[in-house]
Amino acid sequence: MASTHFEAVPELASDADATGRDLIVMKFGGTSVGSTQKIKDVARRLVAAREAGRRVVGVLSAMGDTTDELIRLAHEVSPHPHPREYDMLVSVGERISNSLCAMAIRDQGHEAVSLTGSQAGIVTDTSHSKAKIVEVRARRLHQELDRDRIVLVAGFQGVSTDLEVTTLGRGGSDATAVALAAALGGACEIYTDVEGVFTADPRIVPDALKLATISYEEMLEMAATGARVMMARSIEIARSYGVPLHVRAAHGDTEGTWIREEANLVLEKAIISGVTHDTAEAKATVLSVPDQPGVAARVFRALADAGVNIDMIVQNVSAQGATDISFTLPKTDLPAAEPILEMLAKEIGAAGVAYDDDVAKVSLIGAGMKSHPGVAADMFEALADAGINIEIISTSSIRVSCVVRASEVERAVQAIHERFRGYAEERVNA
Ligand code: ADP
Ligand code: ASP
Ligand code: MG
């Protein structure tokens, strides 16, 4: 985040609500704007916030499956869509929902204006389809807010330092909303199709528990390991700029989950925050690599130079001067990685490369595991009792992750969640 620069506007941070911020950024996800009726409902929510005296910025995702549909079109026309044109195309979905919402707000008797990411001053780096926001030039936003308008900003997109349209990666409207809240000194509410952040994906563990609060660190680990409910990058921005986030249901008024810095006292009690899973990664193994200095460095430097994101790495103890190196990478990076690995395997004298995209990762997250021995052992036992084989293990100070067969990952999530249910209940009731 070193080069990131958001224009903070401290004078807006006055005293209107519990967070002490009178400007509010309200973000609505794809399902929550999935029909014109739902867009009118969202318009009513934005108007209600305005009538309560807040300055209101709305960030809407594309309607329903629009983004998936646009991506499908791109691949139907071209196996490797040109990155610039891809972003021109997939950024369109958010223009539709935000302009429709501005129309609905006007019909409800309030002033509103919709802006593209570029018009809203969301400046990104130049990496198409996974651009990072580097600056928010908030002048236009302030002008519109000063005209008493509800401002709608198309999520998931920006304009690069080369003046091209960019998109921020799947789930990127979360990043738009948090960056705007950081730049405008506002509060940020994330409205979605679940009631908050749960101890596991409620679609897989129907009796998962809703967390009242979760720290940035825990939420970042959960998001990075597959909890779709918040985009990982948005949590990094929130943490850097101290933006408290409230994740809640788009329909109804129930309190959701607060993501913020937690008091140590609560964290010490909180052994776990959740179980996550991710089916988007594949496993690659470079076979029978000569056990010599510099081999791993060459393999991973070449992959890094090609922009391939490596996650877990294991290297076995060598036998007879050779060893296997296995690692995981996003399935979408396989086409870029395969030719590089084939070439490297020859150069370094490895026996070959094996690929396996039938794997998935299950992770257990919890800030309290730092000071609580036995968490990993309990997790491995839960998997063993369910007859699930672990293929790769990796850990951080607040996370344990295991690669398992893809077909077993839902059972793995359920088994681990069941084993830690007691801790989850303790935390939720604390
Ligand atoms: P939106 O379109 O509102 O951004 P997403 O589909 O991106 O919504 O994220 C919400 C979904 O995330 C939920 O429907 C839920 O299935 C999934 N999810 C995965 N893990 C979790 C979790 N731990 N807590 C809540 N939701 C989760
Ligand atoms: N519409 C984009 C996506 O589907 C961005 C978002 O919804 O946050 O990924
Ligand atoms: Mg999302």
Coordinates of C-alpha atoms and ligand atoms in Angstrom, one line a residue:
M1 CA 0.0 0.0 0.0
A2 CA 3.1 2.3 0.0
S3 CA 2.1 4.2 -3.0
T4 CA -1.6 4.4 -2.1
H5 CA -2.9 7.9 -1.4
F6 CA -6.5 8.5 -0.4
E7 CA -7.5 12.1 0.1
A8 CA -8.8 12.0 3.6
V9 CA -11.3 14.7 4.4
P10 CA -11.4 15.1 8.2
E11 CA -14.0 17.8 8.3
L12 CA -16.6 15.3 7.1
A13 CA -15.9 13.1 10.1
S14 CA -18.5 14.8 12.3
D15 CA -21.0 13.3 14.7
A16 CA -24.0 11.8 13.0
D17 CA -24.0 8.1 14.0
A18 CA -22.4 5.4 16.1
T19 CA -19.2 5.5 14.1
G20 CA -19.1 9.3 14.4
R21 CA -19.2 9.8 10.6
D22 CA -22.0 11.6 8.9
L23 CA -21.1 10.4 5.4
I24 CA -22.1 6.9 4.7
V25 CA -21.0 4.6 1.8
M26 CA -23.6 1.9 1.3
K27 CA -22.6 -1.0 -1.0
F28 CA -25.1 -3.5 -2.4
G29 CA -24.0 -6.8 -3.9
G30 CA -25.2 -8.5 -7.2
T31 CA -28.1 -10.5 -5.7
S32 CA -29.3 -7.5 -3.8
V33 CA -29.7 -5.5 -7.0
G34 CA -30.8 -8.6 -9.1
S35 CA -34.0 -7.1 -10.5
T36 CA -35.5 -3.7 -11.2
Q37 CA -37.8 -4.2 -8.1
K38 CA -34.7 -4.8 -5.9
I39 CA -33.0 -1.7 -7.4
K40 CA -36.1 0.4 -6.4
D41 CA -35.8 -1.1 -2.9
V42 CA -32.2 -0.2 -2.7
A43 CA -33.1 3.3 -3.9
R44 CA -35.5 3.6 -1.0
R45 CA -32.8 2.5 1.5
L46 CA -30.5 5.2 0.1
V47 CA -33.2 7.8 0.3
A48 CA -34.0 6.8 3.9
A49 CA -30.4 7.4 4.9
R50 CA -30.4 10.8 3.1
E51 CA -33.7 11.8 4.9
A52 CA -32.0 10.8 8.2
G53 CA -29.6 13.6 7.5
R54 CA -26.6 11.6 6.2
R55 CA -24.6 12.4 3.1
V56 CA -25.0 9.2 1.0
V57 CA -22.8 7.5 -1.5
G58 CA -24.2 4.2 -3.0
V59 CA -22.0 1.6 -4.6
L60 CA -23.9 -1.0 -6.5
S61 CA -22.6 -4.2 -8.1
A62 CA -23.8 -5.5 -11.4
M63 CA -27.3 -7.0 -11.4
G64 CA -27.4 -10.7 -10.6
D65 CA -25.1 -12.8 -12.9
T66 CA -24.4 -9.9 -15.3
T67 CA -20.6 -10.0 -14.8
D68 CA -20.5 -13.8 -15.3
E69 CA -22.5 -13.4 -18.4
L70 CA -20.2 -10.7 -19.8
I71 CA -17.1 -12.9 -19.0
R72 CA -18.8 -15.8 -20.8
L73 CA -19.4 -13.6 -23.9
A74 CA -15.8 -12.5 -23.9
H75 CA -14.6 -16.2 -23.9
E76 CA -17.1 -17.1 -26.6
V77 CA -15.6 -14.5 -28.9
S78 CA -11.9 -15.0 -27.9
P79 CA -10.1 -17.8 -26.0
H80 CA -7.7 -15.2 -24.5
P81 CA -9.6 -11.9 -24.5
H82 CA -7.5 -8.8 -24.9
P83 CA -7.0 -7.4 -21.4
R84 CA -8.0 -3.8 -22.2
E85 CA -11.1 -4.9 -24.1
Y86 CA -12.0 -7.4 -21.4
D87 CA -12.1 -4.5 -18.8
M88 CA -14.1 -2.3 -21.2
L89 CA -16.7 -5.1 -21.4
V90 CA -17.0 -6.4 -17.9
S91 CA -17.1 -2.9 -16.3
V92 CA -20.4 -2.3 -18.1
G93 CA -22.5 -4.2 -15.7
E94 CA -22.1 -1.7 -12.9
R95 CA -23.1 1.2 -15.1
I96 CA -26.4 -0.4 -15.7
S97 CA -27.3 -1.0 -12.1
N98 CA -26.1 2.4 -10.8
S99 CA -27.8 4.4 -13.5
L100 CA -31.1 2.5 -13.0
C101 CA -30.8 3.3 -9.3
A102 CA -30.2 7.0 -9.9
M103 CA -33.4 7.0 -12.0
A104 CA -35.4 5.3 -9.2
I105 CA -34.1 7.8 -6.6
R106 CA -35.2 10.8 -8.8
D107 CA -38.6 9.2 -9.0
Q108 CA -38.7 9.1 -5.3
G109 CA -38.2 12.8 -5.2
H110 CA -34.5 13.1 -4.4
E111 CA -31.5 14.4 -6.4
A112 CA -29.1 11.7 -7.6
V113 CA -26.3 11.2 -10.0
S114 CA -24.5 8.0 -11.2
L115 CA -20.8 8.1 -12.0
T116 CA -18.5 5.6 -13.6
G117 CA -15.4 4.6 -11.6
S118 CA -13.4 7.0 -13.7
Q119 CA -15.8 9.9 -13.2
A120 CA -15.7 9.3 -9.5
G121 CA -11.9 9.6 -9.5
I122 CA -11.0 6.0 -8.7
V123 CA -7.4 5.9 -10.0
T124 CA -5.8 2.5 -10.3
D125 CA -2.6 0.9 -11.4
T126 CA -2.4 -0.5 -15.0
S127 CA -2.9 -4.2 -14.4
H128 CA -6.1 -5.1 -16.2
S129 CA -8.7 -7.3 -14.5
K130 CA -6.9 -7.1 -11.1
A131 CA -6.1 -3.5 -10.8
K132 CA -5.4 -1.9 -7.4
I133 CA -6.7 1.5 -6.4
V134 CA -3.8 3.9 -5.9
E135 CA -5.7 7.1 -5.3
V136 CA -9.2 8.5 -5.0
R137 CA -9.5 12.0 -6.6
A138 CA -12.6 13.0 -4.7
R139 CA -13.3 16.5 -6.1
R140 CA -16.2 15.5 -8.3
L141 CA -17.7 13.5 -5.5
H142 CA -17.5 16.5 -3.2
Q143 CA -19.1 18.7 -5.8
E144 CA -22.0 16.3 -6.2
L145 CA -22.5 15.8 -2.5
D146 CA -22.4 19.6 -1.9
R147 CA -25.3 19.8 -4.4
D148 CA -27.3 17.7 -2.0
R149 CA -27.3 14.7 -4.4
I150 CA -27.1 11.0 -3.5
V151 CA -24.1 9.9 -5.4
L152 CA -24.0 6.5 -7.0
V153 CA -20.6 5.1 -8.0
A154 CA -20.2 2.1 -10.3
G155 CA -18.3 -0.5 -8.3
F156 CA -15.4 -2.8 -9.4
Q157 CA -13.8 -0.3 -11.8
G158 CA -11.5 2.6 -12.1
V159 CA -9.3 4.5 -14.6
S160 CA -5.6 3.6 -14.7
T161 CA -2.7 6.0 -14.6
D162 CA -2.5 5.3 -18.4
L163 CA -6.1 6.5 -18.7
E164 CA -7.6 3.1 -19.5
V165 CA -10.7 1.6 -17.9
T166 CA -9.6 -1.1 -15.4
T167 CA -11.5 -3.6 -13.2
L168 CA -10.5 -4.5 -9.7
G169 CA -11.0 -8.3 -9.7
R170 CA -14.0 -10.4 -8.7
G171 CA -15.9 -8.9 -5.8
G172 CA -14.2 -5.6 -6.5
S173 CA -17.2 -3.4 -5.6
D174 CA -16.2 -4.1 -1.9
A175 CA -12.9 -2.4 -2.6
T176 CA -14.6 0.5 -4.3
A177 CA -16.9 1.1 -1.3
V178 CA -14.1 0.9 1.3
A179 CA -11.7 3.1 -0.7
L180 CA -14.5 5.7 -1.0
A181 CA -15.2 5.5 2.7
A182 CA -11.5 6.0 3.4
A183 CA -11.2 8.9 1.0
L184 CA -14.3 10.7 2.2
G185 CA -13.9 10.0 5.9
G186 CA -17.2 8.1 5.9
A187 CA -18.7 5.0 7.5
C188 CA -19.1 1.9 5.3
E189 CA -22.0 -0.6 5.2
I190 CA -21.8 -3.7 3.0
Y191 CA -25.3 -5.0 2.2
T192 CA -25.4 -8.6 0.9
D193 CA -27.5 -11.8 0.7
V194 CA -26.5 -13.1 4.1
E195 CA -26.9 -11.5 7.5
G196 CA -23.2 -11.0 8.2
V197 CA -20.0 -12.9 8.4
F198 CA -20.6 -16.5 9.6
T199 CA -18.3 -19.1 11.2
A200 CA -18.5 -21.0 7.8
D201 CA -20.3 -20.5 4.5
P202 CA -24.0 -20.8 5.6
R203 CA -24.7 -22.6 2.3
I204 CA -22.4 -25.5 3.4
V205 CA -22.9 -25.3 7.2
P206 CA -26.6 -24.3 7.6
D207 CA -26.2 -23.9 11.3
A208 CA -23.0 -21.8 11.2
L209 CA -23.1 -18.9 13.6
K210 CA -23.1 -15.2 12.8
L211 CA -20.2 -13.3 14.3
A212 CA -21.0 -10.0 16.0
T213 CA -17.5 -8.7 15.5
I214 CA -14.3 -9.8 13.8
S215 CA -10.9 -8.2 13.6
Y216 CA -9.4 -7.0 10.3
E217 CA -6.6 -9.7 10.6
E218 CA -9.1 -12.5 10.9
M219 CA -11.4 -11.2 8.2
L220 CA -8.4 -10.8 5.9
E221 CA -7.4 -14.4 6.4
M222 CA -11.0 -15.6 5.9
A223 CA -11.4 -13.6 2.8
A224 CA -8.0 -14.7 1.4
T225 CA -8.9 -18.3 2.0
G226 CA -12.2 -18.3 0.2
A227 CA -14.9 -16.6 2.4
R228 CA -16.6 -14.9 -0.5
V229 CA -18.5 -12.4 1.6
M230 CA -15.8 -9.8 1.5
M231 CA -13.1 -9.3 -1.1
A232 CA -9.6 -9.6 0.6
R233 CA -8.2 -6.4 -0.9
S234 CA -11.1 -4.4 0.5
I235 CA -10.1 -5.5 4.0
E236 CA -6.5 -4.5 3.4
I237 CA -7.7 -1.0 2.6
A238 CA -10.1 -0.9 5.5
R239 CA -7.3 -1.9 7.9
S240 CA -4.8 0.6 6.5
Y241 CA -7.2 3.5 6.8
G242 CA -9.1 2.3 9.9
V243 CA -12.5 2.2 8.2
P244 CA -15.0 0.2 10.4
L245 CA -17.2 -2.0 8.2
H246 CA -20.7 -3.3 8.9
V247 CA -21.6 -6.3 6.8
R248 CA -25.4 -6.9 6.9
A249 CA -28.4 -8.2 5.1
A250 CA -29.8 -6.1 2.2
H251 CA -33.3 -6.8 3.4
G252 CA -34.4 -6.2 6.9
D253 CA -32.7 -4.2 9.7
T254 CA -30.9 -6.8 11.7
E255 CA -27.5 -6.0 13.0
G256 CA -24.8 -7.7 11.0
T257 CA -21.1 -8.2 11.6
W258 CA -18.7 -5.4 12.5
I259 CA -15.2 -5.7 11.1
R260 CA -12.8 -3.5 13.0
E261 CA -9.8 -3.5 15.4
E262 CA -10.8 -5.7 18.3
A263 CA -10.0 -5.3 22.0
N264 CA -7.3 -7.8 23.0
L265 CA -9.5 -9.1 25.7
V266 CA -12.1 -10.4 23.3
L267 CA -9.4 -11.8 20.9
E268 CA -7.9 -13.9 23.7
K269 CA -11.2 -15.6 24.2
A270 CA -11.7 -16.0 20.4
I271 CA -10.0 -19.2 19.6
I272 CA -11.5 -19.4 16.2
S273 CA -13.4 -17.1 13.9
G274 CA -14.3 -19.5 11.1
V275 CA -13.7 -22.3 8.7
T276 CA -13.3 -21.4 5.0
H277 CA -12.8 -23.2 1.8
D278 CA -11.5 -22.4 -1.7
T279 CA -11.9 -24.5 -4.8
A280 CA -10.1 -22.0 -7.1
E281 CA -6.6 -23.4 -6.8
A282 CA -4.7 -26.2 -8.5
K283 CA -1.7 -28.2 -7.4
A284 CA 1.5 -28.5 -9.4
T285 CA 4.4 -30.9 -8.6
V286 CA 7.9 -30.6 -10.1
L287 CA 9.1 -34.2 -9.8
S288 CA 12.5 -35.4 -8.8
V289 CA 14.2 -32.1 -8.6
P290 CA 18.0 -32.2 -8.1
D291 CA 18.7 -31.3 -4.4
Q292 CA 21.0 -28.3 -5.1
P293 CA 21.2 -24.7 -4.0
G294 CA 19.2 -22.3 -6.3
V295 CA 16.7 -24.7 -7.8
A296 CA 13.7 -23.5 -5.8
A297 CA 14.8 -19.9 -6.4
R298 CA 14.8 -20.4 -10.2
V299 CA 11.4 -22.1 -10.3
F300 CA 9.6 -19.5 -8.2
R301 CA 11.4 -16.5 -9.7
A302 CA 10.2 -17.5 -13.2
L303 CA 6.6 -18.0 -12.0
A304 CA 6.7 -14.6 -10.1
D305 CA 8.0 -12.8 -13.2
A306 CA 5.0 -14.2 -15.1
G307 CA 2.7 -12.8 -12.5
V308 CA 1.6 -16.2 -11.2
N309 CA 0.5 -16.1 -7.6
I310 CA 1.9 -19.0 -5.6
D311 CA 0.1 -20.0 -2.3
M312 CA 1.2 -23.1 -0.5
I313 CA 4.7 -24.7 -1.1
V314 CA 6.0 -28.0 0.2
Q315 CA 9.4 -29.6 -0.5
N316 CA 10.1 -33.0 0.8
V317 CA 13.4 -34.2 2.4
S318 CA 15.5 -35.4 -0.5
A319 CA 16.2 -39.1 -1.1
Q320 CA 19.2 -40.0 -3.3
G321 CA 19.8 -36.4 -4.1
A322 CA 16.4 -35.6 -5.6
T323 CA 13.1 -34.3 -4.1
D324 CA 9.6 -33.2 -5.2
I325 CA 8.4 -29.6 -4.9
S326 CA 4.6 -29.2 -4.8
F327 CA 2.7 -25.9 -4.7
T328 CA -0.7 -24.4 -5.3
L329 CA -1.6 -21.7 -7.7
P330 CA -4.9 -20.2 -9.0
K331 CA -6.5 -22.5 -11.6
T332 CA -6.7 -19.4 -13.9
D333 CA -2.9 -19.0 -13.8
L334 CA -2.3 -22.6 -15.0
P335 CA -2.2 -21.6 -18.8
A336 CA 0.6 -19.1 -18.0
A337 CA 2.4 -21.4 -15.6
E338 CA 2.5 -24.6 -17.6
P339 CA 4.9 -23.7 -20.4
I340 CA 7.3 -22.0 -17.9
L341 CA 7.3 -25.1 -15.7
E342 CA 7.8 -27.5 -18.7
M343 CA 10.8 -25.5 -19.8
L344 CA 12.3 -25.1 -16.3
A345 CA 11.9 -28.9 -15.6
K346 CA 14.1 -29.6 -18.6
E347 CA 16.7 -26.9 -17.7
I348 CA 17.1 -28.1 -14.1
G349 CA 17.0 -31.8 -14.9
A350 CA 13.7 -32.6 -13.1
A351 CA 11.8 -35.7 -14.1
G352 CA 8.7 -33.8 -15.1
V353 CA 5.7 -31.8 -13.9
A354 CA 2.4 -33.1 -12.7
Y355 CA -0.8 -31.0 -12.4
D356 CA -3.9 -31.7 -10.4
D357 CA -6.9 -29.3 -10.5
D358 CA -9.1 -31.6 -8.6
V359 CA -8.0 -30.2 -5.2
A360 CA -9.5 -27.7 -2.7
K361 CA -8.3 -26.0 0.4
V362 CA -10.0 -25.9 3.7
S363 CA -8.8 -23.4 6.4
L364 CA -9.4 -22.7 10.0
I365 CA -8.9 -19.1 11.1
G366 CA -8.7 -17.7 14.6
A367 CA -6.6 -15.0 16.3
G368 CA -6.7 -17.0 19.6
M369 CA -4.9 -20.0 18.2
K370 CA -1.6 -18.2 18.7
S371 CA -1.8 -18.8 22.4
H372 CA -3.8 -22.0 22.3
P373 CA -1.9 -25.2 21.5
G374 CA -3.7 -28.1 20.0
V375 CA -5.8 -26.3 17.5
A376 CA -4.0 -27.8 14.5
A377 CA -4.1 -31.3 16.0
D378 CA -7.8 -31.0 16.6
M379 CA -8.3 -29.9 13.0
F380 CA -6.3 -32.9 11.6
E381 CA -8.2 -35.3 13.9
A382 CA -11.5 -34.0 12.6
L383 CA -10.3 -34.7 9.1
A384 CA -8.9 -38.1 10.0
D385 CA -12.2 -39.1 11.7
A386 CA -14.1 -38.1 8.6
G387 CA -11.7 -40.3 6.5
I388 CA -10.3 -37.3 4.6
N389 CA -6.7 -37.4 3.5
I390 CA -4.5 -34.2 3.8
E391 CA -2.2 -33.5 0.9
I392 CA -0.5 -30.3 1.8
I393 CA -0.5 -28.3 5.1
S394 CA 0.4 -24.6 5.6
T395 CA 0.0 -22.3 8.5
S396 CA 0.2 -18.7 9.6
S397 CA 0.0 -17.5 13.2
I398 CA -3.8 -17.3 13.0
R399 CA -4.6 -19.9 10.3
V400 CA -4.1 -23.6 9.5
S401 CA -4.9 -24.7 5.8
C402 CA -5.1 -28.2 4.3
V403 CA -5.3 -29.2 0.7
V404 CA -7.8 -32.1 0.2
R405 CA -9.6 -33.7 -2.7
A406 CA -12.1 -31.3 -4.2
S407 CA -14.9 -33.8 -3.9
E408 CA -14.3 -33.9 -0.1
V409 CA -14.0 -30.2 0.7
E410 CA -17.6 -29.6 1.8
R411 CA -17.5 -32.6 4.2
A412 CA -14.1 -31.3 5.5
V413 CA -15.7 -27.9 6.3
Q414 CA -18.6 -29.5 8.1
A415 CA -16.3 -31.9 10.1
I416 CA -14.0 -29.1 11.2
H417 CA -16.8 -26.7 12.0
E418 CA -18.5 -29.5 14.1
R419 CA -15.2 -30.1 16.0
F420 CA -14.8 -26.4 16.8
R421 CA -18.5 -25.6 17.4
G422 CA -18.0 -25.2 21.1
Y423 CA -15.4 -22.5 20.6
A424 CA -17.6 -20.8 18.0
E425 CA -20.5 -20.7 20.4
E426 CA -18.3 -19.4 23.2
R427 CA -17.1 -16.6 21.0
V428 CA -20.5 -15.6 19.7
N429 CA -22.0 -15.6 23.2
A430 CA -19.0 -13.7 24.7
Ligands
ADP1 P1 -22.4 -9.9 -2.9 O1 -22.9 -10.1 -4.3 O2 -23.4 -9.3 -2.0 O3 -21.1 -9.3 -2.9 P2 -21.2 -12.5 -2.5 O4 -21.8 -13.6 -3.2 O5 -19.9 -11.9 -3.1 O6 -22.3 -11.4 -2.3 O7 -20.9 -12.9 -1.0 C1 -21.9 -13.4 -0.2 C2 -21.8 -14.9 -0.2 O8 -20.6 -15.3 0.5 C3 -22.9 -15.6 0.7 O9 -24.1 -15.8 -0.1 C4 -22.3 -16.9 1.2 O10 -22.7 -18.0 0.5 C5 -20.8 -16.7 0.9 N1 -20.0 -16.9 2.1 C6 -18.9 -17.7 2.1 N2 -18.3 -17.8 3.3 C7 -19.1 -17.0 4.1 C8 -19.0 -16.7 5.5 N3 -18.0 -17.2 6.3 N4 -19.9 -15.9 6.0 C9 -20.9 -15.4 5.2 N5 -21.0 -15.6 3.9 C10 -20.1 -16.5 3.3
ASP2 N1 -19.7 -7.4 -10.5 C1 -18.4 -7.8 -10.0 C2 -18.3 -9.3 -9.8 O1 -19.2 -10.0 -10.0 C3 -17.9 -7.0 -8.8 C4 -18.7 -7.2 -7.6 O2 -19.9 -7.7 -7.6 O3 -18.2 -6.8 -6.5 O4 -17.2 -9.7 -9.4
MG3 MG -19.1 -10.0 -3.2

